[in-house]
mmCIF file with all atom_site columns, C-alpha atoms in Angstrom:
data_model
loop_
_atom_site.group_PDB
_atom_site.id
_atom_site.type_symbol
_atom_site.label_atom_id
_atom_site.label_alt_id
_atom_site.label_comp_id
_atom_site.label_asym_id
_atom_site.label_entity_id
_atom_site.label_seq_id
_atom_site.pdbx_PDB_ins_code
_atom_site.Cartn_x
_atom_site.Cartn_y
_atom_site.Cartn_z
_atom_site.occupancy
_atom_site.B_iso_or_equiv
_atom_site.pdbx_formal_charge
_atom_site.auth_seq_id
_atom_site.auth_comp_id
_atom_site.auth_asym_id
_atom_site.auth_atom_id
_atom_site.pdbx_PDB_model_num
ATOM 1   C CA . UNK A 1 1   ? 18.148  -3.267  -1.460  1.00 0.00 ? 61  UNK A CA 1
ATOM 2   C CA . UNK A 1 2   ? 15.856  -4.031  -4.426  1.00 0.00 ? 62  UNK A CA 1
ATOM 3   C CA . UNK A 1 3   ? 13.081  -1.557  -5.030  1.00 0.00 ? 63  UNK A CA 1
ATOM 4   C CA . UNK A 1 4   ? 10.113  -0.893  -7.277  1.00 0.00 ? 64  UNK A CA 1
ATOM 5   C CA . UNK A 1 5   ? 10.715  1.923   -9.732  1.00 0.00 ? 65  UNK A CA 1
ATOM 6   C CA . UNK A 1 6   ? 8.188   4.003   -11.638 1.00 0.00 ? 66  UNK A CA 1
ATOM 7   C CA . UNK A 1 7   ? 8.432   6.340   -14.596 1.00 0.00 ? 67  UNK A CA 1
ATOM 8   C CA . UNK A 1 8   ? 7.762   9.107   -15.186 1.00 0.00 ? 68  UNK A CA 1
ATOM 9   C CA . UNK A 1 9   ? 7.658   10.747  -11.790 1.00 0.00 ? 69  UNK A CA 1
ATOM 10  C CA . UNK A 1 10  ? 5.233   13.355  -13.117 1.00 0.00 ? 70  UNK A CA 1
ATOM 11  C CA . UNK A 1 11  ? 3.058   13.197  -16.233 1.00 0.00 ? 71  UNK A CA 1
ATOM 12  C CA . UNK A 1 12  ? 0.961   16.083  -17.492 1.00 0.00 ? 72  UNK A CA 1
ATOM 13  C CA . UNK A 1 13  ? -1.580  15.358  -20.197 1.00 0.00 ? 73  UNK A CA 1
ATOM 14  C CA . UNK A 1 14  ? -4.614  16.851  -21.876 1.00 0.00 ? 74  UNK A CA 1
ATOM 15  C CA . UNK A 1 15  ? -8.058  15.438  -21.228 1.00 0.00 ? 75  UNK A CA 1
ATOM 16  C CA . UNK A 1 16  ? -8.876  12.705  -23.725 1.00 0.00 ? 76  UNK A CA 1
ATOM 17  C CA . UNK A 1 17  ? -5.266  11.725  -24.321 1.00 0.00 ? 77  UNK A CA 1
ATOM 18  C CA . UNK A 1 18  ? -3.857  8.279   -23.670 1.00 0.00 ? 78  UNK A CA 1
ATOM 19  C CA . UNK A 1 19  ? -1.188  7.825   -21.018 1.00 0.00 ? 79  UNK A CA 1
ATOM 20  C CA . UNK A 1 20  ? 0.999   4.885   -20.104 1.00 0.00 ? 80  UNK A CA 1
ATOM 21  C CA . UNK A 1 21  ? 2.490   4.687   -16.652 1.00 0.00 ? 81  UNK A CA 1
ATOM 22  C CA . UNK A 1 22  ? 5.449   2.387   -16.271 1.00 0.00 ? 82  UNK A CA 1
ATOM 23  C CA . UNK A 1 23  ? 6.670   0.304   -13.389 1.00 0.00 ? 83  UNK A CA 1
ATOM 24  C CA . UNK A 1 24  ? 9.581   -2.054  -12.904 1.00 0.00 ? 84  UNK A CA 1
ATOM 25  C CA . UNK A 1 25  ? 8.690   -4.429  -10.061 1.00 0.00 ? 85  UNK A CA 1
ATOM 26  C CA . UNK A 1 26  ? 11.274  -6.232  -7.966  1.00 0.00 ? 86  UNK A CA 1
ATOM 27  C CA . UNK A 1 27  ? 12.725  -8.923  -10.177 1.00 0.00 ? 87  UNK A CA 1
ATOM 28  C CA . UNK A 1 28  ? 11.665  -12.112 -8.390  1.00 0.00 ? 88  UNK A CA 1
ATOM 29  C CA . UNK A 1 29  ? 8.179   -10.903 -7.510  1.00 0.00 ? 89  UNK A CA 1
ATOM 30  C CA . UNK A 1 30  ? 5.154   -12.626 -8.961  1.00 0.00 ? 90  UNK A CA 1
ATOM 31  C CA . UNK A 1 31  ? 2.213   -10.396 -8.022  1.00 0.00 ? 91  UNK A CA 1
ATOM 32  C CA . UNK A 1 32  ? 1.735   -6.876  -9.261  1.00 0.00 ? 92  UNK A CA 1
ATOM 33  C CA . UNK A 1 33  ? -0.653  -4.114  -8.297  1.00 0.00 ? 93  UNK A CA 1
ATOM 34  C CA . UNK A 1 34  ? -1.729  -0.619  -9.180  1.00 0.00 ? 94  UNK A CA 1
ATOM 35  C CA . UNK A 1 35  ? -3.175  1.781   -6.633  1.00 0.00 ? 95  UNK A CA 1
ATOM 36  C CA . UNK A 1 36  ? -4.047  5.432   -6.885  1.00 0.00 ? 96  UNK A CA 1
ATOM 37  C CA . UNK A 1 37  ? -4.330  8.287   -4.416  1.00 0.00 ? 97  UNK A CA 1
ATOM 38  C CA . UNK A 1 38  ? -6.231  11.426  -5.258  1.00 0.00 ? 98  UNK A CA 1
ATOM 39  C CA . UNK A 1 39  ? -4.758  14.426  -3.477  1.00 0.00 ? 99  UNK A CA 1
ATOM 40  C CA . UNK A 1 40  ? -5.805  14.469  0.167   1.00 0.00 ? 100 UNK A CA 1
ATOM 41  C CA . UNK A 1 41  ? -7.645  11.161  -0.062  1.00 0.00 ? 101 UNK A CA 1
ATOM 42  C CA . UNK A 1 42  ? -6.864  7.586   0.840   1.00 0.00 ? 102 UNK A CA 1
ATOM 43  C CA . UNK A 1 43  ? -4.954  5.077   -1.242  1.00 0.00 ? 103 UNK A CA 1
ATOM 44  C CA . UNK A 1 44  ? -7.335  3.067   -3.453  1.00 0.00 ? 104 UNK A CA 1
ATOM 45  C CA . UNK A 1 45  ? -6.787  -0.311  -5.042  1.00 0.00 ? 105 UNK A CA 1
ATOM 46  C CA . UNK A 1 46  ? -7.148  -0.462  -8.813  1.00 0.00 ? 106 UNK A CA 1
ATOM 47  C CA . UNK A 1 47  ? -6.009  -3.857  -10.055 1.00 0.00 ? 107 UNK A CA 1
ATOM 48  C CA . UNK A 1 48  ? -3.930  -6.906  -9.253  1.00 0.00 ? 108 UNK A CA 1
ATOM 49  C CA . UNK A 1 49  ? -2.096  -9.020  -11.824 1.00 0.00 ? 109 UNK A CA 1
ATOM 50  C CA . UNK A 1 50  ? -0.643  -12.491 -11.628 1.00 0.00 ? 110 UNK A CA 1
ATOM 51  C CA . UNK A 1 51  ? 0.478   -15.039 -14.181 1.00 0.00 ? 111 UNK A CA 1
ATOM 52  C CA . UNK A 1 52  ? -0.131  -12.617 -17.039 1.00 0.00 ? 112 UNK A CA 1
ATOM 53  C CA . UNK A 1 53  ? -3.719  -11.909 -16.228 1.00 0.00 ? 113 UNK A CA 1
ATOM 54  C CA . UNK A 1 54  ? -5.821  -9.682  -14.031 1.00 0.00 ? 114 UNK A CA 1
ATOM 55  C CA . UNK A 1 55  ? -6.707  -11.460 -10.795 1.00 0.00 ? 115 UNK A CA 1
ATOM 56  C CA . UNK A 1 56  ? -8.870  -8.723  -9.292  1.00 0.00 ? 116 UNK A CA 1
ATOM 57  C CA . UNK A 1 57  ? -9.979  -5.227  -10.197 1.00 0.00 ? 117 UNK A CA 1
ATOM 58  C CA . UNK A 1 58  ? -11.937 -2.501  -8.470  1.00 0.00 ? 118 UNK A CA 1
ATOM 59  C CA . UNK A 1 59  ? -14.922 -0.528  -9.721  1.00 0.00 ? 119 UNK A CA 1
ATOM 60  C CA . UNK A 1 60  ? -12.547 2.307   -10.600 1.00 0.00 ? 120 UNK A CA 1
ATOM 61  C CA . UNK A 1 61  ? -10.755 0.076   -13.107 1.00 0.00 ? 121 UNK A CA 1
ATOM 62  C CA . UNK A 1 62  ? -13.227 0.419   -15.971 1.00 0.00 ? 122 UNK A CA 1
ATOM 63  C CA . UNK A 1 63  ? -12.775 -0.112  -19.712 1.00 0.00 ? 123 UNK A CA 1
ATOM 64  C CA . UNK A 1 64  ? -10.588 2.972   -19.969 1.00 0.00 ? 124 UNK A CA 1
ATOM 65  C CA . UNK A 1 65  ? -7.890  1.221   -17.953 1.00 0.00 ? 125 UNK A CA 1
ATOM 66  C CA . UNK A 1 66  ? -5.676  -1.671  -18.960 1.00 0.00 ? 126 UNK A CA 1
ATOM 67  C CA . UNK A 1 67  ? -2.556  -3.320  -17.625 1.00 0.00 ? 127 UNK A CA 1
ATOM 68  C CA . UNK A 1 68  ? 0.169   -5.230  -19.335 1.00 0.00 ? 128 UNK A CA 1
ATOM 69  C CA . UNK A 1 69  ? 3.401   -6.965  -18.609 1.00 0.00 ? 129 UNK A CA 1
ATOM 70  C CA . UNK A 1 70  ? 4.991   -6.582  -22.045 1.00 0.00 ? 130 UNK A CA 1
ATOM 71  C CA . UNK A 1 71  ? 8.270   -8.217  -21.125 1.00 0.00 ? 131 UNK A CA 1
ATOM 72  C CA . UNK A 1 72  ? 9.862   -9.885  -18.125 1.00 0.00 ? 132 UNK A CA 1
ATOM 73  C CA . UNK A 1 73  ? 10.504  -6.666  -16.274 1.00 0.00 ? 133 UNK A CA 1
ATOM 74  C CA . UNK A 1 74  ? 7.960   -3.930  -16.970 1.00 0.00 ? 134 UNK A CA 1
ATOM 75  C CA . UNK A 1 75  ? 4.405   -3.596  -15.734 1.00 0.00 ? 135 UNK A CA 1
ATOM 76  C CA . UNK A 1 76  ? 2.318   -0.851  -17.304 1.00 0.00 ? 136 UNK A CA 1
ATOM 77  C CA . UNK A 1 77  ? -0.968  0.908   -16.627 1.00 0.00 ? 137 UNK A CA 1
ATOM 78  C CA . UNK A 1 78  ? -2.668  2.493   -19.621 1.00 0.00 ? 138 UNK A CA 1
ATOM 79  C CA . UNK A 1 79  ? -5.483  4.991   -19.430 1.00 0.00 ? 139 UNK A CA 1
ATOM 80  C CA . UNK A 1 80  ? -7.032  5.242   -22.894 1.00 0.00 ? 140 UNK A CA 1
ATOM 81  C CA . UNK A 1 81  ? -8.830  8.561   -22.702 1.00 0.00 ? 141 UNK A CA 1
ATOM 82  C CA . UNK A 1 82  ? -7.947  10.513  -19.600 1.00 0.00 ? 142 UNK A CA 1
ATOM 83  C CA . UNK A 1 83  ? -10.488 12.507  -17.638 1.00 0.00 ? 143 UNK A CA 1
ATOM 84  C CA . UNK A 1 84  ? -9.942  15.337  -15.190 1.00 0.00 ? 144 UNK A CA 1
ATOM 85  C CA . UNK A 1 85  ? -10.847 13.011  -12.335 1.00 0.00 ? 145 UNK A CA 1
ATOM 86  C CA . UNK A 1 86  ? -7.993  10.668  -13.246 1.00 0.00 ? 146 UNK A CA 1
ATOM 87  C CA . UNK A 1 87  ? -5.584  13.215  -11.808 1.00 0.00 ? 147 UNK A CA 1
ATOM 88  C CA . UNK A 1 88  ? -3.925  11.398  -8.918  1.00 0.00 ? 148 UNK A CA 1
ATOM 89  C CA . UNK A 1 89  ? -0.766  9.751   -7.695  1.00 0.00 ? 149 UNK A CA 1
ATOM 90  C CA . UNK A 1 90  ? -0.485  6.247   -9.122  1.00 0.00 ? 150 UNK A CA 1
ATOM 91  C CA . UNK A 1 91  ? 1.478   3.665   -7.189  1.00 0.00 ? 151 UNK A CA 1
ATOM 92  C CA . UNK A 1 92  ? 2.725   0.354   -8.465  1.00 0.00 ? 152 UNK A CA 1
ATOM 93  C CA . UNK A 1 93  ? 3.413   -2.441  -5.986  1.00 0.00 ? 153 UNK A CA 1
ATOM 94  C CA . UNK A 1 94  ? 4.770   -5.965  -6.189  1.00 0.00 ? 154 UNK A CA 1
ATOM 95  C CA . UNK A 1 95  ? 4.824   -8.998  -3.943  1.00 0.00 ? 155 UNK A CA 1
ATOM 96  C CA . UNK A 1 96  ? 6.982   -12.082 -3.860  1.00 0.00 ? 156 UNK A CA 1
ATOM 97  C CA . UNK A 1 97  ? 4.870   -15.034 -2.947  1.00 0.00 ? 157 UNK A CA 1
ATOM 98  C CA . UNK A 1 98  ? 1.330   -16.270 -2.937  1.00 0.00 ? 158 UNK A CA 1
ATOM 99  C CA . UNK A 1 99  ? -0.796  -16.642 0.135   1.00 0.00 ? 159 UNK A CA 1
ATOM 100 C CA . UNK A 1 100 ? 1.695   -18.504 2.275   1.00 0.00 ? 160 UNK A CA 1
ATOM 101 C CA . UNK A 1 101 ? 0.996   -16.828 5.528   1.00 0.00 ? 161 UNK A CA 1
ATOM 102 C CA . UNK A 1 102 ? 3.916   -17.635 7.681   1.00 0.00 ? 162 UNK A CA 1
ATOM 103 C CA . UNK A 1 103 ? 6.485   -15.940 5.549   1.00 0.00 ? 163 UNK A CA 1
ATOM 104 C CA . UNK A 1 104 ? 7.277   -12.265 5.508   1.00 0.00 ? 164 UNK A CA 1
ATOM 105 C CA . UNK A 1 105 ? 6.760   -12.270 1.786   1.00 0.00 ? 165 UNK A CA 1
ATOM 106 C CA . UNK A 1 106 ? 3.146   -11.219 1.924   1.00 0.00 ? 166 UNK A CA 1
ATOM 107 C CA . UNK A 1 107 ? 4.253   -7.629  2.191   1.00 0.00 ? 167 UNK A CA 1
ATOM 108 C CA . UNK A 1 108 ? 3.773   -5.432  -0.822  1.00 0.00 ? 168 UNK A CA 1
ATOM 109 C CA . UNK A 1 109 ? 6.601   -3.207  -1.958  1.00 0.00 ? 169 UNK A CA 1
ATOM 110 C CA . UNK A 1 110 ? 5.472   0.111   -3.351  1.00 0.00 ? 170 UNK A CA 1
ATOM 111 C CA . UNK A 1 111 ? 7.137   2.352   -5.875  1.00 0.00 ? 171 UNK A CA 1
ATOM 112 C CA . UNK A 1 112 ? 7.516   6.103   -5.387  1.00 0.00 ? 172 UNK A CA 1
ATOM 113 C CA . UNK A 1 113 ? 4.532   6.851   -7.589  1.00 0.00 ? 173 UNK A CA 1
ATOM 114 C CA . UNK A 1 114 ? 3.719   8.774   -10.752 1.00 0.00 ? 174 UNK A CA 1
ATOM 115 C CA . UNK A 1 115 ? 1.836   12.004  -10.340 1.00 0.00 ? 175 UNK A CA 1
ATOM 116 C CA . UNK A 1 116 ? -0.661  12.267  -13.197 1.00 0.00 ? 176 UNK A CA 1
ATOM 117 C CA . UNK A 1 117 ? -2.130  15.679  -13.909 1.00 0.00 ? 177 UNK A CA 1
ATOM 118 C CA . UNK A 1 118 ? -4.938  15.871  -16.453 1.00 0.00 ? 178 UNK A CA 1
ATOM 119 C CA . UNK A 1 119 ? -5.675  19.358  -17.787 1.00 0.00 ? 179 UNK A CA 1
ATOM 120 C CA . UNK B 2 1   ? -13.812 -6.224  3.594   1.00 0.00 ? 58  UNK B CA 1
ATOM 121 C CA . UNK B 2 2   ? -13.076 -6.191  7.330   1.00 0.00 ? 59  UNK B CA 1
ATOM 122 C CA . UNK B 2 3   ? -12.912 -2.687  8.762   1.00 0.00 ? 60  UNK B CA 1
ATOM 123 C CA . UNK B 2 4   ? -10.379 -1.030  11.044  1.00 0.00 ? 61  UNK B CA 1
ATOM 124 C CA . UNK B 2 5   ? -10.751 2.131   13.114  1.00 0.00 ? 62  UNK B CA 1
ATOM 125 C CA . UNK B 2 6   ? -7.841  4.416   13.931  1.00 0.00 ? 63  UNK B CA 1
ATOM 126 C CA . UNK B 2 7   ? -7.560  7.899   15.418  1.00 0.00 ? 64  UNK B CA 1
ATOM 127 C CA . UNK B 2 8   ? -7.186  10.558  12.743  1.00 0.00 ? 65  UNK B CA 1
ATOM 128 C CA . UNK B 2 9   ? -4.051  12.043  14.238  1.00 0.00 ? 66  UNK B CA 1
ATOM 129 C CA . UNK B 2 10  ? -1.549  11.716  17.062  1.00 0.00 ? 67  UNK B CA 1
ATOM 130 C CA . UNK B 2 11  ? 1.381   13.734  18.290  1.00 0.00 ? 68  UNK B CA 1
ATOM 131 C CA . UNK B 2 12  ? 4.608   12.578  19.820  1.00 0.00 ? 69  UNK B CA 1
ATOM 132 C CA . UNK B 2 13  ? 7.851   14.055  21.038  1.00 0.00 ? 70  UNK B CA 1
ATOM 133 C CA . UNK B 2 14  ? 11.093  12.982  19.483  1.00 0.00 ? 71  UNK B CA 1
ATOM 134 C CA . UNK B 2 15  ? 12.815  10.056  21.196  1.00 0.00 ? 72  UNK B CA 1
ATOM 135 C CA . UNK B 2 16  ? 9.693   9.111   23.144  1.00 0.00 ? 73  UNK B CA 1
ATOM 136 C CA . UNK B 2 17  ? 7.682   5.922   22.563  1.00 0.00 ? 74  UNK B CA 1
ATOM 137 C CA . UNK B 2 18  ? 4.529   6.111   20.490  1.00 0.00 ? 75  UNK B CA 1
ATOM 138 C CA . UNK B 2 19  ? 1.554   3.762   20.731  1.00 0.00 ? 76  UNK B CA 1
ATOM 139 C CA . UNK B 2 20  ? -0.721  3.814   17.710  1.00 0.00 ? 77  UNK B CA 1
ATOM 140 C CA . UNK B 2 21  ? -4.018  2.013   18.369  1.00 0.00 ? 78  UNK B CA 1
ATOM 141 C CA . UNK B 2 22  ? -6.250  0.183   15.928  1.00 0.00 ? 79  UNK B CA 1
ATOM 142 C CA . UNK B 2 23  ? -9.644  -1.402  16.507  1.00 0.00 ? 80  UNK B CA 1
ATOM 143 C CA . UNK B 2 24  ? -10.800 -4.285  14.335  1.00 0.00 ? 81  UNK B CA 1
ATOM 144 C CA . UNK B 2 25  ? -13.719 -5.813  16.166  1.00 0.00 ? 82  UNK B CA 1
ATOM 145 C CA . UNK B 2 26  ? -14.989 -7.730  13.120  1.00 0.00 ? 83  UNK B CA 1
ATOM 146 C CA . UNK B 2 27  ? -11.687 -9.452  12.410  1.00 0.00 ? 84  UNK B CA 1
ATOM 147 C CA . UNK B 2 28  ? -11.986 -13.029 11.200  1.00 0.00 ? 85  UNK B CA 1
ATOM 148 C CA . UNK B 2 29  ? -9.789  -15.918 12.254  1.00 0.00 ? 86  UNK B CA 1
ATOM 149 C CA . UNK B 2 30  ? -7.895  -15.879 8.967   1.00 0.00 ? 87  UNK B CA 1
ATOM 150 C CA . UNK B 2 31  ? -7.130  -12.142 8.884   1.00 0.00 ? 88  UNK B CA 1
ATOM 151 C CA . UNK B 2 32  ? -3.589  -10.988 9.436   1.00 0.00 ? 89  UNK B CA 1
ATOM 152 C CA . UNK B 2 33  ? -3.041  -7.527  10.912  1.00 0.00 ? 90  UNK B CA 1
ATOM 153 C CA . UNK B 2 34  ? -0.706  -5.511  8.725   1.00 0.00 ? 91  UNK B CA 1
ATOM 154 C CA . UNK B 2 35  ? 0.678   -2.047  9.306   1.00 0.00 ? 92  UNK B CA 1
ATOM 155 C CA . UNK B 2 36  ? 1.950   0.202   6.564   1.00 0.00 ? 93  UNK B CA 1
ATOM 156 C CA . UNK B 2 37  ? 3.053   3.787   6.698   1.00 0.00 ? 94  UNK B CA 1
ATOM 157 C CA . UNK B 2 38  ? 3.243   6.550   4.124   1.00 0.00 ? 95  UNK B CA 1
ATOM 158 C CA . UNK B 2 39  ? 5.909   9.169   4.548   1.00 0.00 ? 96  UNK B CA 1
ATOM 159 C CA . UNK B 2 40  ? 5.177   12.557  2.947   1.00 0.00 ? 97  UNK B CA 1
ATOM 160 C CA . UNK B 2 41  ? 5.260   12.409  -0.858  1.00 0.00 ? 98  UNK B CA 1
ATOM 161 C CA . UNK B 2 42  ? 6.172   8.711   -0.903  1.00 0.00 ? 99  UNK B CA 1
ATOM 162 C CA . UNK B 2 43  ? 4.482   5.401   -1.551  1.00 0.00 ? 100 UNK B CA 1
ATOM 163 C CA . UNK B 2 44  ? 3.238   3.248   1.314   1.00 0.00 ? 101 UNK B CA 1
ATOM 164 C CA . UNK B 2 45  ? 5.859   1.199   3.106   1.00 0.00 ? 102 UNK B CA 1
ATOM 165 C CA . UNK B 2 46  ? 5.383   -2.060  4.981   1.00 0.00 ? 103 UNK B CA 1
ATOM 166 C CA . UNK B 2 47  ? 6.052   -1.814  8.707   1.00 0.00 ? 104 UNK B CA 1
ATOM 167 C CA . UNK B 2 48  ? 5.040   -5.047  10.408  1.00 0.00 ? 105 UNK B CA 1
ATOM 168 C CA . UNK B 2 49  ? 2.387   -7.735  10.513  1.00 0.00 ? 106 UNK B CA 1
ATOM 169 C CA . UNK B 2 50  ? 1.083   -10.370 12.902  1.00 0.00 ? 107 UNK B CA 1
ATOM 170 C CA . UNK B 2 51  ? -1.644  -12.910 13.468  1.00 0.00 ? 108 UNK B CA 1
ATOM 171 C CA . UNK B 2 52  ? -2.012  -13.641 17.170  1.00 0.00 ? 109 UNK B CA 1
ATOM 172 C CA . UNK B 2 53  ? 1.293   -13.183 18.942  1.00 0.00 ? 110 UNK B CA 1
ATOM 173 C CA . UNK B 2 54  ? 3.124   -9.949  19.541  1.00 0.00 ? 111 UNK B CA 1
ATOM 174 C CA . UNK B 2 55  ? 5.788   -9.267  16.935  1.00 0.00 ? 112 UNK B CA 1
ATOM 175 C CA . UNK B 2 56  ? 8.986   -7.251  16.855  1.00 0.00 ? 113 UNK B CA 1
ATOM 176 C CA . UNK B 2 57  ? 11.147  -6.129  13.984  1.00 0.00 ? 114 UNK B CA 1
ATOM 177 C CA . UNK B 2 58  ? 13.758  -3.468  13.418  1.00 0.00 ? 115 UNK B CA 1
ATOM 178 C CA . UNK B 2 59  ? 11.127  -0.823  12.739  1.00 0.00 ? 116 UNK B CA 1
ATOM 179 C CA . UNK B 2 60  ? 8.483   -1.409  15.375  1.00 0.00 ? 117 UNK B CA 1
ATOM 180 C CA . UNK B 2 61  ? 6.588   -3.776  17.645  1.00 0.00 ? 118 UNK B CA 1
ATOM 181 C CA . UNK B 2 62  ? 3.047   -4.981  17.232  1.00 0.00 ? 119 UNK B CA 1
ATOM 182 C CA . UNK B 2 63  ? 0.971   -5.837  20.269  1.00 0.00 ? 120 UNK B CA 1
ATOM 183 C CA . UNK B 2 64  ? -2.176  -7.821  19.526  1.00 0.00 ? 121 UNK B CA 1
ATOM 184 C CA . UNK B 2 65  ? -4.992  -8.149  22.039  1.00 0.00 ? 122 UNK B CA 1
ATOM 185 C CA . UNK B 2 66  ? -5.849  -11.644 23.182  1.00 0.00 ? 123 UNK B CA 1
ATOM 186 C CA . UNK B 2 67  ? -9.281  -11.474 21.487  1.00 0.00 ? 124 UNK B CA 1
ATOM 187 C CA . UNK B 2 68  ? -7.621  -9.956  18.374  1.00 0.00 ? 125 UNK B CA 1
ATOM 188 C CA . UNK B 2 69  ? -10.182 -7.178  18.259  1.00 0.00 ? 126 UNK B CA 1
ATOM 189 C CA . UNK B 2 70  ? -7.532  -4.514  18.642  1.00 0.00 ? 127 UNK B CA 1
ATOM 190 C CA . UNK B 2 71  ? -3.832  -4.015  18.140  1.00 0.00 ? 128 UNK B CA 1
ATOM 191 C CA . UNK B 2 72  ? -1.205  -1.390  18.869  1.00 0.00 ? 129 UNK B CA 1
ATOM 192 C CA . UNK B 2 73  ? 1.784   -0.410  16.800  1.00 0.00 ? 130 UNK B CA 1
ATOM 193 C CA . UNK B 2 74  ? 4.643   0.666   19.021  1.00 0.00 ? 131 UNK B CA 1
ATOM 194 C CA . UNK B 2 75  ? 7.484   2.856   17.882  1.00 0.00 ? 132 UNK B CA 1
ATOM 195 C CA . UNK B 2 76  ? 9.988   2.628   20.703  1.00 0.00 ? 133 UNK B CA 1
ATOM 196 C CA . UNK B 2 77  ? 11.771  5.920   20.115  1.00 0.00 ? 134 UNK B CA 1
ATOM 197 C CA . UNK B 2 78  ? 10.092  8.227   17.640  1.00 0.00 ? 135 UNK B CA 1
ATOM 198 C CA . UNK B 2 79  ? 12.311  10.185  15.306  1.00 0.00 ? 136 UNK B CA 1
ATOM 199 C CA . UNK B 2 80  ? 11.399  13.063  13.012  1.00 0.00 ? 137 UNK B CA 1
ATOM 200 C CA . UNK B 2 81  ? 11.616  10.594  10.140  1.00 0.00 ? 138 UNK B CA 1
ATOM 201 C CA . UNK B 2 82  ? 8.735   8.606   11.653  1.00 0.00 ? 139 UNK B CA 1
ATOM 202 C CA . UNK B 2 83  ? 6.283   11.412  10.897  1.00 0.00 ? 140 UNK B CA 1
ATOM 203 C CA . UNK B 2 84  ? 3.879   9.709   8.493   1.00 0.00 ? 141 UNK B CA 1
ATOM 204 C CA . UNK B 2 85  ? 0.375   8.345   8.047   1.00 0.00 ? 142 UNK B CA 1
ATOM 205 C CA . UNK B 2 86  ? 0.140   4.885   9.618   1.00 0.00 ? 143 UNK B CA 1
ATOM 206 C CA . UNK B 2 87  ? -2.374  2.410   8.268   1.00 0.00 ? 144 UNK B CA 1
ATOM 207 C CA . UNK B 2 88  ? -3.712  -0.647  10.054  1.00 0.00 ? 145 UNK B CA 1
ATOM 208 C CA . UNK B 2 89  ? -4.997  -3.137  7.471   1.00 0.00 ? 146 UNK B CA 1
ATOM 209 C CA . UNK B 2 90  ? -6.591  -6.563  7.759   1.00 0.00 ? 147 UNK B CA 1
ATOM 210 C CA . UNK B 2 91  ? -5.064  -8.812  5.141   1.00 0.00 ? 148 UNK B CA 1
ATOM 211 C CA . UNK B 2 92  ? -6.271  -12.207 4.082   1.00 0.00 ? 149 UNK B CA 1
ATOM 212 C CA . UNK B 2 93  ? -4.796  -14.600 1.536   1.00 0.00 ? 150 UNK B CA 1
ATOM 213 C CA . UNK B 2 94  ? -2.834  -12.089 -0.392  1.00 0.00 ? 151 UNK B CA 1
ATOM 214 C CA . UNK B 2 95  ? -4.455  -9.767  -2.876  1.00 0.00 ? 152 UNK B CA 1
ATOM 215 C CA . UNK B 2 96  ? -5.357  -6.155  -2.476  1.00 0.00 ? 153 UNK B CA 1
ATOM 216 C CA . UNK B 2 97  ? -4.677  -3.888  0.457   1.00 0.00 ? 154 UNK B CA 1
ATOM 217 C CA . UNK B 2 98  ? -7.658  -1.852  1.611   1.00 0.00 ? 155 UNK B CA 1
ATOM 218 C CA . UNK B 2 99  ? -6.404  1.429   3.050   1.00 0.00 ? 156 UNK B CA 1
ATOM 219 C CA . UNK B 2 100 ? -8.457  3.511   5.448   1.00 0.00 ? 157 UNK B CA 1
ATOM 220 C CA . UNK B 2 101 ? -7.676  7.089   6.406   1.00 0.00 ? 158 UNK B CA 1
ATOM 221 C CA . UNK B 2 102 ? -4.961  5.989   8.833   1.00 0.00 ? 159 UNK B CA 1
ATOM 222 C CA . UNK B 2 103 ? -3.427  7.926   11.714  1.00 0.00 ? 160 UNK B CA 1
ATOM 223 C CA . UNK B 2 104 ? -1.331  10.940  10.869  1.00 0.00 ? 161 UNK B CA 1
ATOM 224 C CA . UNK B 2 105 ? 1.579   10.949  13.307  1.00 0.00 ? 162 UNK B CA 1
ATOM 225 C CA . UNK B 2 106 ? 3.456   14.168  13.876  1.00 0.00 ? 163 UNK B CA 1
ATOM 226 C CA . UNK B 2 107 ? 6.725   14.156  15.812  1.00 0.00 ? 164 UNK B CA 1
ATOM 227 C CA . UNK B 2 108 ? 7.910   17.267  17.618  1.00 0.00 ? 165 UNK B CA 1
ATOM 228 C CA . UNK B 2 109 ? 11.616  17.917  18.169  1.00 0.00 ? 166 UNK B CA 1
#
């Protein structure tokens, strides 16, 4: 069964450093997302991406964050200058279709996550 | 964003049915009711979704109240592997998922 993959599984970095989290969505999916989950807290939406541009972003997704789909398979989240409070689990997700409600394809498929630890 | 209310936690015995409730009194006519779950140390996983009618799939059943202001996720025979946080989410026209705190289900052998 196809799945979303993420690398690395765990990233440790120093405050102020740049990190890039990588995701390979399911190959025929068109919509891509990043979420994060701080330890013990709920999953929070960061950004959605479609047709090579951001379609929606949350207040968390400030100028320090960027996303890119550099080729036909990868989807990346970059944090330019990490802060202690960026420590969290970051999940990538992808979805097959647009808002066609009567299909099962509205479900989002999540990757296993990257645990980011900022020291 | 439309809000859902779920109990913080529930317990079940293995191989017994589990009914996980969700209230969504402010649901709009275009909102779908989606359920996801998050197993320990994993990403969220889609379980089931519905609009008005009850739905069944290989994982669970979803019972939706006639007024759509509440729904119940039914696991017919809980296994230890079903121990997870279950999220009830109102979903409209694609886009982001808004997760609440969910219901933490523990399953006793």
